[in-house]
mmCIF file of C-alpha atoms in Angstrom:
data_model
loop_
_atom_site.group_PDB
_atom_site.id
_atom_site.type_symbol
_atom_site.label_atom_id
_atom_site.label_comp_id
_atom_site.label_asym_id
_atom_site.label_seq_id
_atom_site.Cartn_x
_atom_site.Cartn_y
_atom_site.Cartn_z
ATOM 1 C CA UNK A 1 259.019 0.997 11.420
ATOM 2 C CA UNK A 2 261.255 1.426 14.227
ATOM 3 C CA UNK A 3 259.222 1.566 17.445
ATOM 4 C CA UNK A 4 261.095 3.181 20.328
ATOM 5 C CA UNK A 5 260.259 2.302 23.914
ATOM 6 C CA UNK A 6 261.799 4.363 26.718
ATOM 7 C CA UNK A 7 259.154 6.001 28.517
ATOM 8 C CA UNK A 8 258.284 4.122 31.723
ATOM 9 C CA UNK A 9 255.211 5.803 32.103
ATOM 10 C CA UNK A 10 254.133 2.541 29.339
ATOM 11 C CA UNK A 11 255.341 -0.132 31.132
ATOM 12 C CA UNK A 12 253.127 0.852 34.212
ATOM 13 C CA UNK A 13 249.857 0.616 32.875
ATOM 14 C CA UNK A 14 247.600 -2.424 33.936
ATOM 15 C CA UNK A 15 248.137 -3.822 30.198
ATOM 16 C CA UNK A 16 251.554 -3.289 29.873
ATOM 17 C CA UNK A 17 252.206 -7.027 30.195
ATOM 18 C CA UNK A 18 249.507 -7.823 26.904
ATOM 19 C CA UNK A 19 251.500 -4.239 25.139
ATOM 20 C CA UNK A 20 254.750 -6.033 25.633
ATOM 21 C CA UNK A 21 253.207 -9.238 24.258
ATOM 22 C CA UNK A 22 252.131 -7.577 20.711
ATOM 23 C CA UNK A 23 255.388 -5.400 20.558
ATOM 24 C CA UNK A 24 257.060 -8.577 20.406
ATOM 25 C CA UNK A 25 255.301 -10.152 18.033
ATOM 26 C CA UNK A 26 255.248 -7.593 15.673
ATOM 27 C CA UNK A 27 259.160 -7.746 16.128
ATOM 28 C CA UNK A 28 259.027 -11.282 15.647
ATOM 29 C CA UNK A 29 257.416 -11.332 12.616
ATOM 30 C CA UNK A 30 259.058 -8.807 10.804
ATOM 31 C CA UNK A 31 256.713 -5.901 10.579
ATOM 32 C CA UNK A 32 258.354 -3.410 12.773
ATOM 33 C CA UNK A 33 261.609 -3.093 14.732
ATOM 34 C CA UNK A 34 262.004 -2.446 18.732
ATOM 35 C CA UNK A 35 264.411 -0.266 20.250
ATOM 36 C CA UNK A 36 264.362 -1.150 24.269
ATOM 37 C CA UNK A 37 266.008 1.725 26.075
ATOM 38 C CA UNK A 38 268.761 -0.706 28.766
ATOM 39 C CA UNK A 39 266.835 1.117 32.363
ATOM 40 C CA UNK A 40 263.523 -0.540 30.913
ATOM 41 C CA UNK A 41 265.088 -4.365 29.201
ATOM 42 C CA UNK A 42 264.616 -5.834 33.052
ATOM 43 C CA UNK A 43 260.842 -4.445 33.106
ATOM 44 C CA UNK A 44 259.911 -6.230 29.531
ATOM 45 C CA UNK A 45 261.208 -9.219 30.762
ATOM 46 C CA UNK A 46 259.859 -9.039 33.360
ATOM 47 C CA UNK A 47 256.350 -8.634 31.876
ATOM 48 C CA UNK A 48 256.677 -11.206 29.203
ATOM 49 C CA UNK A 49 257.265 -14.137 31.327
ATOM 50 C CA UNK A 50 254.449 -12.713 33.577
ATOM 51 C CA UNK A 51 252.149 -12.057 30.487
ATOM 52 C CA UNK A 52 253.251 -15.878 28.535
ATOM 53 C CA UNK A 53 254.520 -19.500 28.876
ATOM 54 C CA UNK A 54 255.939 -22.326 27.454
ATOM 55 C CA UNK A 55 256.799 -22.390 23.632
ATOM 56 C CA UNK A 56 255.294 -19.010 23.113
ATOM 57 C CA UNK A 57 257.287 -17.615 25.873
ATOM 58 C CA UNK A 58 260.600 -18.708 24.163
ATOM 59 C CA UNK A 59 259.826 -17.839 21.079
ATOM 60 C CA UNK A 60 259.024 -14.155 22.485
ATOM 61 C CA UNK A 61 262.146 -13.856 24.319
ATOM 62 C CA UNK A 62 264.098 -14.831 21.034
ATOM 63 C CA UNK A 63 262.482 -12.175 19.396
ATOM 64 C CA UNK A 64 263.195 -9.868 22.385
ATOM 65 C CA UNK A 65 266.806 -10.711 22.102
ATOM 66 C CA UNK A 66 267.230 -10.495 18.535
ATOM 67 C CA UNK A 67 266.123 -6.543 19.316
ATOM 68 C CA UNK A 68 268.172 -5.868 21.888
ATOM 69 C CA UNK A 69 271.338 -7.671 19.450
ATOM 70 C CA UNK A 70 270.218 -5.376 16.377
ATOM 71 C CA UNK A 71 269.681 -2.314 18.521
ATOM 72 C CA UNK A 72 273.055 -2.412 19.765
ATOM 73 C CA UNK A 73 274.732 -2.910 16.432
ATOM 74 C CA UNK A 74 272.792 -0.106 15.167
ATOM 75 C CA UNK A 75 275.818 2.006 14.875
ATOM 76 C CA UNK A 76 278.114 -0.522 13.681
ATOM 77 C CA UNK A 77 279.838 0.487 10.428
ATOM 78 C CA UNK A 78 278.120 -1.408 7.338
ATOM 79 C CA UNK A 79 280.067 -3.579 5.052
ATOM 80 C CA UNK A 80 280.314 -2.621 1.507
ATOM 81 C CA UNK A 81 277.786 -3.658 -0.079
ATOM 82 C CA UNK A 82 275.193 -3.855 2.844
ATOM 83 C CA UNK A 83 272.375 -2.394 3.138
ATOM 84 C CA UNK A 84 271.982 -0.567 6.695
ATOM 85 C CA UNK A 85 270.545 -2.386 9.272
ATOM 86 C CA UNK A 86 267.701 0.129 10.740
ATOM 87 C CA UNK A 87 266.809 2.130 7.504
ATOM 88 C CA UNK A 88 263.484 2.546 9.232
ATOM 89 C CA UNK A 89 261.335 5.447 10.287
ATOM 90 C CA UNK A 90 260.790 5.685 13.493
ATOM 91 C CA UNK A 91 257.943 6.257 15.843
ATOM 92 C CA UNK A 92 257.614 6.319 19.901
ATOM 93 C CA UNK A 93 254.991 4.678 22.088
ATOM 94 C CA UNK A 94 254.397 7.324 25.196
ATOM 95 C CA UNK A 95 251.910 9.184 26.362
ATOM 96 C CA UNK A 96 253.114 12.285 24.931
ATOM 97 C CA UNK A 97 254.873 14.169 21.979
ATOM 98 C CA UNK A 98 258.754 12.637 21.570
ATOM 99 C CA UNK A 99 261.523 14.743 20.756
ATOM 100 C CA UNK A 100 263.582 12.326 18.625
ATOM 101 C CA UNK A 101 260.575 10.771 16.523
ATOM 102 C CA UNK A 102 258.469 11.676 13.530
ATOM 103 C CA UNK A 103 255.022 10.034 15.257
ATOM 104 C CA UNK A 104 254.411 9.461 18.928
ATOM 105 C CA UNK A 105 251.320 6.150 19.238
ATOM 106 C CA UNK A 106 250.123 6.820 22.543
ATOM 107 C CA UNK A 107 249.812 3.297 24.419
ATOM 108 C CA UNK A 108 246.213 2.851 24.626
ATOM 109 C CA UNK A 109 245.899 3.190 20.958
ATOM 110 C CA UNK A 110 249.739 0.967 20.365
ATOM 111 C CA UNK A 111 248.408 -2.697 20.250
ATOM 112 C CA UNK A 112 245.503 -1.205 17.247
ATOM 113 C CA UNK A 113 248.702 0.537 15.671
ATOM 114 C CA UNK A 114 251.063 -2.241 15.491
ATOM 115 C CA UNK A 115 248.493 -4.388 13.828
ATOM 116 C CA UNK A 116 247.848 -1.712 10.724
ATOM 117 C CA UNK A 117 249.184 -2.054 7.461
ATOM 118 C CA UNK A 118 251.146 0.390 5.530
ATOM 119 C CA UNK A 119 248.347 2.551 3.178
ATOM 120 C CA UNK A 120 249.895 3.936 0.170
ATOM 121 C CA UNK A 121 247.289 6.190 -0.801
ATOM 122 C CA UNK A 122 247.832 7.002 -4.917
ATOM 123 C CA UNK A 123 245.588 8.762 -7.138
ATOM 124 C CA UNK A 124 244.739 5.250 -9.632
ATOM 125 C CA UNK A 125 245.571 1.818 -8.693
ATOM 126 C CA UNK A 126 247.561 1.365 -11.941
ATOM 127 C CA UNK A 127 250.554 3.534 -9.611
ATOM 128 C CA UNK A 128 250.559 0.497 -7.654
ATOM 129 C CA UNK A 129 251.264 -1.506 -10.498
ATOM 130 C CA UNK A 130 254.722 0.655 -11.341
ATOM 131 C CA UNK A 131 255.041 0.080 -7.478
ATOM 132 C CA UNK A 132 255.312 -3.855 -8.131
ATOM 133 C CA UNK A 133 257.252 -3.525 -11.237
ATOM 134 C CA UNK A 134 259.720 -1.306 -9.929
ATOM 135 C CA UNK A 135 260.000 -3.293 -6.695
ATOM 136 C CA UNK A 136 260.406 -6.939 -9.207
ATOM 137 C CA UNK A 137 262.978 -5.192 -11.161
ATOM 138 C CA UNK A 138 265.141 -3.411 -8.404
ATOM 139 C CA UNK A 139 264.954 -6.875 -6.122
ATOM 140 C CA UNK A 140 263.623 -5.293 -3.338
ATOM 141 C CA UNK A 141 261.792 -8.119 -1.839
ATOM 142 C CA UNK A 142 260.977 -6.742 1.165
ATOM 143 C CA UNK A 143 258.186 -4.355 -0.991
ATOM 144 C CA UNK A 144 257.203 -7.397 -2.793
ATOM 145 C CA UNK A 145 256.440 -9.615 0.274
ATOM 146 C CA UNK A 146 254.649 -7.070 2.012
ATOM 147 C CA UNK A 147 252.002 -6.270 -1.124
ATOM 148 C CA UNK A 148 251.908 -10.237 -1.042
ATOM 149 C CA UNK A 149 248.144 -11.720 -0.168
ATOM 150 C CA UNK A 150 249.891 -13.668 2.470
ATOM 151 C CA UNK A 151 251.393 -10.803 4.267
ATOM 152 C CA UNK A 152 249.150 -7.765 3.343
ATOM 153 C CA UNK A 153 251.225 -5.316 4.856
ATOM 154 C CA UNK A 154 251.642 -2.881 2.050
ATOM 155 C CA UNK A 155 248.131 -2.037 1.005
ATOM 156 C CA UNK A 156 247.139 0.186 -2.366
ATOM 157 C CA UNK A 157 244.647 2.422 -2.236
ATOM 158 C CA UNK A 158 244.181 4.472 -5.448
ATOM 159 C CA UNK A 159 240.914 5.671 -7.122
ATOM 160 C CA UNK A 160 239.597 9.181 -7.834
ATOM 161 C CA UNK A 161 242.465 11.135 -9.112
ATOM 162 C CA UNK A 162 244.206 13.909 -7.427
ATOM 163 C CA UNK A 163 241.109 15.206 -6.300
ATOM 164 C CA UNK A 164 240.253 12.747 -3.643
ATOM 165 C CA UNK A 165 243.283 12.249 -2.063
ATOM 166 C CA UNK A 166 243.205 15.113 0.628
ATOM 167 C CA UNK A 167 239.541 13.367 1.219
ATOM 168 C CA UNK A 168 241.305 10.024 1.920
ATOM 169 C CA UNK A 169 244.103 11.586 4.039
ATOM 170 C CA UNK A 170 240.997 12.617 6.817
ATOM 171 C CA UNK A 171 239.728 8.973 7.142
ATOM 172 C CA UNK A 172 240.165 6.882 9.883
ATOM 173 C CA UNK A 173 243.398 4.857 8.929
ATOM 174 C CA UNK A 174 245.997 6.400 11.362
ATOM 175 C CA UNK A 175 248.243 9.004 10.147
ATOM 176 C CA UNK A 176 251.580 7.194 10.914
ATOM 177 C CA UNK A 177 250.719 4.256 8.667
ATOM 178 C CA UNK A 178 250.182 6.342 5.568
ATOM 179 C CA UNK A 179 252.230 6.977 2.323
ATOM 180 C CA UNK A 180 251.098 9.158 -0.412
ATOM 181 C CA UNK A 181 252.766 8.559 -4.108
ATOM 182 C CA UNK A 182 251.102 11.356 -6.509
ATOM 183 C CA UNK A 183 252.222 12.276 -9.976
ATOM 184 C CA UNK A 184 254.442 15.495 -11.056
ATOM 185 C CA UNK A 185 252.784 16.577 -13.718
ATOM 186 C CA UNK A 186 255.706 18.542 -14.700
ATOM 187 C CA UNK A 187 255.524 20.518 -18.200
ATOM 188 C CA UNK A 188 259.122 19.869 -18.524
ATOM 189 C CA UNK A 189 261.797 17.947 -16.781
ATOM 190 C CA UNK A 190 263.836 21.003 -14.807
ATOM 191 C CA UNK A 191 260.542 22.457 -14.294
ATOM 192 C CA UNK A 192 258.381 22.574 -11.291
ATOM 193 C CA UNK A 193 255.615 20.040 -10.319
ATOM 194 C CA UNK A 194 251.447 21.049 -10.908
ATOM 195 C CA UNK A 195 249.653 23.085 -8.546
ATOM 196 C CA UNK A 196 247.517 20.243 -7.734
ATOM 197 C CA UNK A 197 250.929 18.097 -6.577
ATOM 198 C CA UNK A 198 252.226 20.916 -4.915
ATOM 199 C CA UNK A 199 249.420 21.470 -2.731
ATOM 200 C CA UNK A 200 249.368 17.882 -1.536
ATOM 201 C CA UNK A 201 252.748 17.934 -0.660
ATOM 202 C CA UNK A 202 252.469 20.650 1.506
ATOM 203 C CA UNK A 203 249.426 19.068 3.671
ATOM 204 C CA UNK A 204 251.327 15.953 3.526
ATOM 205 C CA UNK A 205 254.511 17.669 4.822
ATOM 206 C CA UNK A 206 252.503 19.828 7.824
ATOM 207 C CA UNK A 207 250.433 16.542 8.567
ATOM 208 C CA UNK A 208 253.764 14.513 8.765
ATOM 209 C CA UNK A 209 252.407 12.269 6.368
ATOM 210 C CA UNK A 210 255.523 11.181 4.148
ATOM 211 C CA UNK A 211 254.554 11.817 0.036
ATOM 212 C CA UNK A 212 256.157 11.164 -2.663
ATOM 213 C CA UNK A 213 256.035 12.522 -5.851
ATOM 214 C CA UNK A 214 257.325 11.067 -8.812
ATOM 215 C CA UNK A 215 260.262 12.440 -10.835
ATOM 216 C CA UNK A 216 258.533 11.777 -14.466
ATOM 217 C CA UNK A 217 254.904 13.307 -15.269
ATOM 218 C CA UNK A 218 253.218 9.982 -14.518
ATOM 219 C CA UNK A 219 253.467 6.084 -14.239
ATOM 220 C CA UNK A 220 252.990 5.693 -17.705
ATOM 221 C CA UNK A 221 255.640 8.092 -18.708
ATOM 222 C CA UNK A 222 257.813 4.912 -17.261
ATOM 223 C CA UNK A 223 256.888 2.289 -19.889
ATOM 224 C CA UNK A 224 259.711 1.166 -21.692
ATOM 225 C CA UNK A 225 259.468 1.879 -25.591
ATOM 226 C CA UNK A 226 260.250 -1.990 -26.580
ATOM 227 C CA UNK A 227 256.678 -2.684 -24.751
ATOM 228 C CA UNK A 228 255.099 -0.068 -26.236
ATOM 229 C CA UNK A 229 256.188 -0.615 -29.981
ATOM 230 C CA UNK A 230 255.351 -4.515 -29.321
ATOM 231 C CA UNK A 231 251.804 -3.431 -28.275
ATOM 232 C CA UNK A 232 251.139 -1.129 -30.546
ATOM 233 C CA UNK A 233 251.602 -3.571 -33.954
ATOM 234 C CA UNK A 234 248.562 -5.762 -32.308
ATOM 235 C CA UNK A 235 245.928 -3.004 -31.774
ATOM 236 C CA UNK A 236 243.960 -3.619 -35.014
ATOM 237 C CA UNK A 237 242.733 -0.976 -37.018
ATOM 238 C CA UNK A 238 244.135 1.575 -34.374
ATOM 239 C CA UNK A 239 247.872 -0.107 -35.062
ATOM 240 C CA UNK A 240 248.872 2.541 -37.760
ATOM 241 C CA UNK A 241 247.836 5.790 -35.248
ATOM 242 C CA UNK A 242 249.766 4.108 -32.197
ATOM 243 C CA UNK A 243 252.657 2.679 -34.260
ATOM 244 C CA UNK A 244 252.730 6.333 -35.495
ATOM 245 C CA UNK A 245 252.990 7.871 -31.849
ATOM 246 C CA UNK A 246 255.096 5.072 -30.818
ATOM 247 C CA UNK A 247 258.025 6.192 -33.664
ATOM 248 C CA UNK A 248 257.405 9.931 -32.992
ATOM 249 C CA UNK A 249 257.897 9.219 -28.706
ATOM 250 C CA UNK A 250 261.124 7.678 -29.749
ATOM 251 C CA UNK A 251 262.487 10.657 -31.739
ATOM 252 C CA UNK A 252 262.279 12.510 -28.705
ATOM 253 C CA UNK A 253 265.112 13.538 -26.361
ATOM 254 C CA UNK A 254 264.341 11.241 -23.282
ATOM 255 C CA UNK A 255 263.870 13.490 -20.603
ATOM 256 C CA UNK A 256 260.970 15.503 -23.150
ATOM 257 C CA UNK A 257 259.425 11.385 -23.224
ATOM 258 C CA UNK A 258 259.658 11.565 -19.427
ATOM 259 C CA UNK A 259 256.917 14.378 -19.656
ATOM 260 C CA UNK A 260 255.051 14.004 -22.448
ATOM 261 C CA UNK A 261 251.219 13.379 -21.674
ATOM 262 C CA UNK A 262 251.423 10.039 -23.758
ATOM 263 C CA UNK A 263 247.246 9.754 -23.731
ATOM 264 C CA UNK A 264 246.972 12.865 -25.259
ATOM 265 C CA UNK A 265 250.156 12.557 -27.575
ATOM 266 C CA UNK A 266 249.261 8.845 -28.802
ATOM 267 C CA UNK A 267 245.384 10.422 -29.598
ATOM 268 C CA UNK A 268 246.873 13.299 -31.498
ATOM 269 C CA UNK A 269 248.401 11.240 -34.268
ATOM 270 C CA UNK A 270 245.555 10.493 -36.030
ATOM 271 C CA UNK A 271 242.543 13.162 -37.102
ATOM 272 C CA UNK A 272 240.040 13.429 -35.235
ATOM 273 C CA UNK A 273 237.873 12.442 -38.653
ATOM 274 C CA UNK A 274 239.518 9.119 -38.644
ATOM 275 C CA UNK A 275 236.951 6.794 -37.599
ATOM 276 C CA UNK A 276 239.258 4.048 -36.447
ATOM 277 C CA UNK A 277 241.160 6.677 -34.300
ATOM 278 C CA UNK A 278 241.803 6.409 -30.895
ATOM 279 C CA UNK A 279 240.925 9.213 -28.580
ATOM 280 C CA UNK A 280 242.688 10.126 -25.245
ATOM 281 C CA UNK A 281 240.722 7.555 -22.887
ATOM 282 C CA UNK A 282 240.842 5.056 -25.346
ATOM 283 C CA UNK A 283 245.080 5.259 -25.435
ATOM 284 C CA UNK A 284 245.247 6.123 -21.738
ATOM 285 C CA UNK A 285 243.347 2.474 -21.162
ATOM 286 C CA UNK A 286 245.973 0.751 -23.682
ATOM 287 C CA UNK A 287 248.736 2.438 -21.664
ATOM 288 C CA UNK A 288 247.653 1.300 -17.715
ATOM 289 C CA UNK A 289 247.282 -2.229 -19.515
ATOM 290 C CA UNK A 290 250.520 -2.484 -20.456
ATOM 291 C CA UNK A 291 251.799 -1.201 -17.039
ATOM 292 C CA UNK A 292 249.491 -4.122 -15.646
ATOM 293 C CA UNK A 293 251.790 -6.491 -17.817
ATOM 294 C CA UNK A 294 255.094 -4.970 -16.164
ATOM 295 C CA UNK A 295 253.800 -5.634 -12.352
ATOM 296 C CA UNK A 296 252.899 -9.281 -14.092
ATOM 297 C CA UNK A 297 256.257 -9.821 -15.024
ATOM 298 C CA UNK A 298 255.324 -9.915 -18.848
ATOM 299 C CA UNK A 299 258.037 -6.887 -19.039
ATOM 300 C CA UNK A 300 260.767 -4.994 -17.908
ATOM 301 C CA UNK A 301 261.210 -1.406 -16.753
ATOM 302 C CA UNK A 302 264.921 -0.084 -18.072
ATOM 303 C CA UNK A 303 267.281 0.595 -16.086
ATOM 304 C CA UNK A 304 266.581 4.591 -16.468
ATOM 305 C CA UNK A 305 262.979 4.132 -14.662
ATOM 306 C CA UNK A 306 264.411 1.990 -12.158
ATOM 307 C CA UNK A 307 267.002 4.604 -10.972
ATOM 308 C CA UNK A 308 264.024 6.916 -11.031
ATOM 309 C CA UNK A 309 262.108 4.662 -8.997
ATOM 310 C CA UNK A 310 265.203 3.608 -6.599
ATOM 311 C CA UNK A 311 263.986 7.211 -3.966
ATOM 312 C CA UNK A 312 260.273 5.553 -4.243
ATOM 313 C CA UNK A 313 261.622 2.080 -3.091
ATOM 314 C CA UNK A 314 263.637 3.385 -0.524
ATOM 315 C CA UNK A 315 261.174 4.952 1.213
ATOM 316 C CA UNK A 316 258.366 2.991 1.449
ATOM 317 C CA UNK A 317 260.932 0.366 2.779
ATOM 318 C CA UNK A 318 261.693 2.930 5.197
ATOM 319 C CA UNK A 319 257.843 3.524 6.670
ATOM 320 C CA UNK A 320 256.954 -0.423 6.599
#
């Protein structure tokens, strides 16, 4: 994110030299972006050679300058082509509410802030896996690095359905390091999103929490058909019902594909008598596996789920 500093009041505290000390190391390293205002650059300095020495010293004041060069290019027209330099959310450190800023970390609480990954809370961990896959096939690896092991800085947390995430929303993790990713569950394409969605918007929206909700019904809805026809002919006895479903999903207009419940639609194409058939658990299991083998690189999303994951991408790049 991009942290503003320009309230003095924060560089007069007794640990304002150890604040300055983890705001630039957080710069340094890539996890959030400083924005010095010029009547407090002489104060930071100030405190980081009072606060450091030696190789750590110059490697802080590198970092320090590298913010104060970006900052000031900040409104520098972008080449063609370029992405923009500070695409970032931003947030202030001060003791108070800021004007200009979604979230204001007050300073006792900043060095605890700076440190905390970015939650995406999501109602199954298989919506991080469409994270990964989108993010692999739309190069954006910025995402990728920071749902790395080494990095951790994009963390998943998905289990319990829609249910639980309001639950989730109340825990400890601070508010300005969530992002919430829920389905549509849209009927139809031009129509509206559930209830259920709906209402988590909203408390995500009056909590400032950003949420996103995806254009199709659900992460399934953005398996590509080639993966789902190749699966289908190695299920066994249960090959002829999903083969079925897999020919009938592909007769469909695409945006009715984009909201079809596939669990229930792949279930329904075999009787229930049938006793090889596979029932709506059985097909929504089949379908998060082969979203597992898309984050794996075993597959490709098309380029029609990638635009529809492009506003996903975007943001989350935005908030880490």
């Amino acid at each position: 994110m991009r942290v503003h500093l320009d309230d003095p009041g924060v560089l007069a505290r007794e640990d304002a030299s150890e604040l300055v000390v983890a705001l630039l190391q957080a710069t340094g390293n890539g996890r959030h972006v400083l924005a010095i205002a010029d009547a407090l650059v002489e104060r930071v300095r100030a405190l980081l050679i009072e606060g450091t020495r030696g190789g750590f010293r110059r490697r802080l004041e590198e970092a320090l300058d590298r913010a104060l060069a970006e900052r000031d290019s900040h409104d520098r027209t972008v080449p063609p082509g370029a992405r923009p330099l500070f695409p970032h959310a931003e947030v202030a450190l001060a003791p108070g509410p800021s004007e200009h800023c979604v979230f204001t970390v007050p300073p006792e609480r900043a060095q605890d802030w700076l440190h905390e990954p970015l939650l995406l809370i999501t109602e199954n961990d298989i919506d991080g896996e469409l994270v990964v896959a989108g993010a692999r096939g739309l190069d954006r690896e910025v995402v990728l690095a920071a749902m790395s092991r080494a990095k951790e800085w994009l963390r998943v947390n998905g289990r319990g359905g829609t249910g639980e995430i309001p639950p989730r929303l109340c825990r400890s993790h601070p508010l300005e390091r969530l992002f919430v990713l829920i389905d549509s569950d849209r009927d139809t394409w031009e129509g509206p999103i559930s209830k259920k969605a709906e209402e988590i918007r909203v408390l995500c929206k009056n909590e400032g929490i950003p949420c996103h909700v995806l254009r199709r019904r659900e992460a399934e809805n953005h398996l590509p058909l080639s993966s789902i026809h190749e699966s289908a002919t190695l299920q066994g006895r249960a090959s002829r019902q999903l083969i079925r479903g897999a020919r009938a999903l592909e007769r469909q207009p695409a945006e009715a594909r984009w909201v079809t419940p596939l669990d229930t639609f792949f279930a329904e194409q075999e009787p229930e008598s049938t006793i090889h058939r596979w029932g709506s658990t059985r097909c929504k299991r089949w379908l998060r596996g082969l979203l597992s083998e898309l984050s794996d690189g075993k597959a490709e999303l098309d380029v029609e789920a990638l635009d529809h994951l492009t506003d996903l991408l975007d943001e989350l790049e935005r908030w880490l």
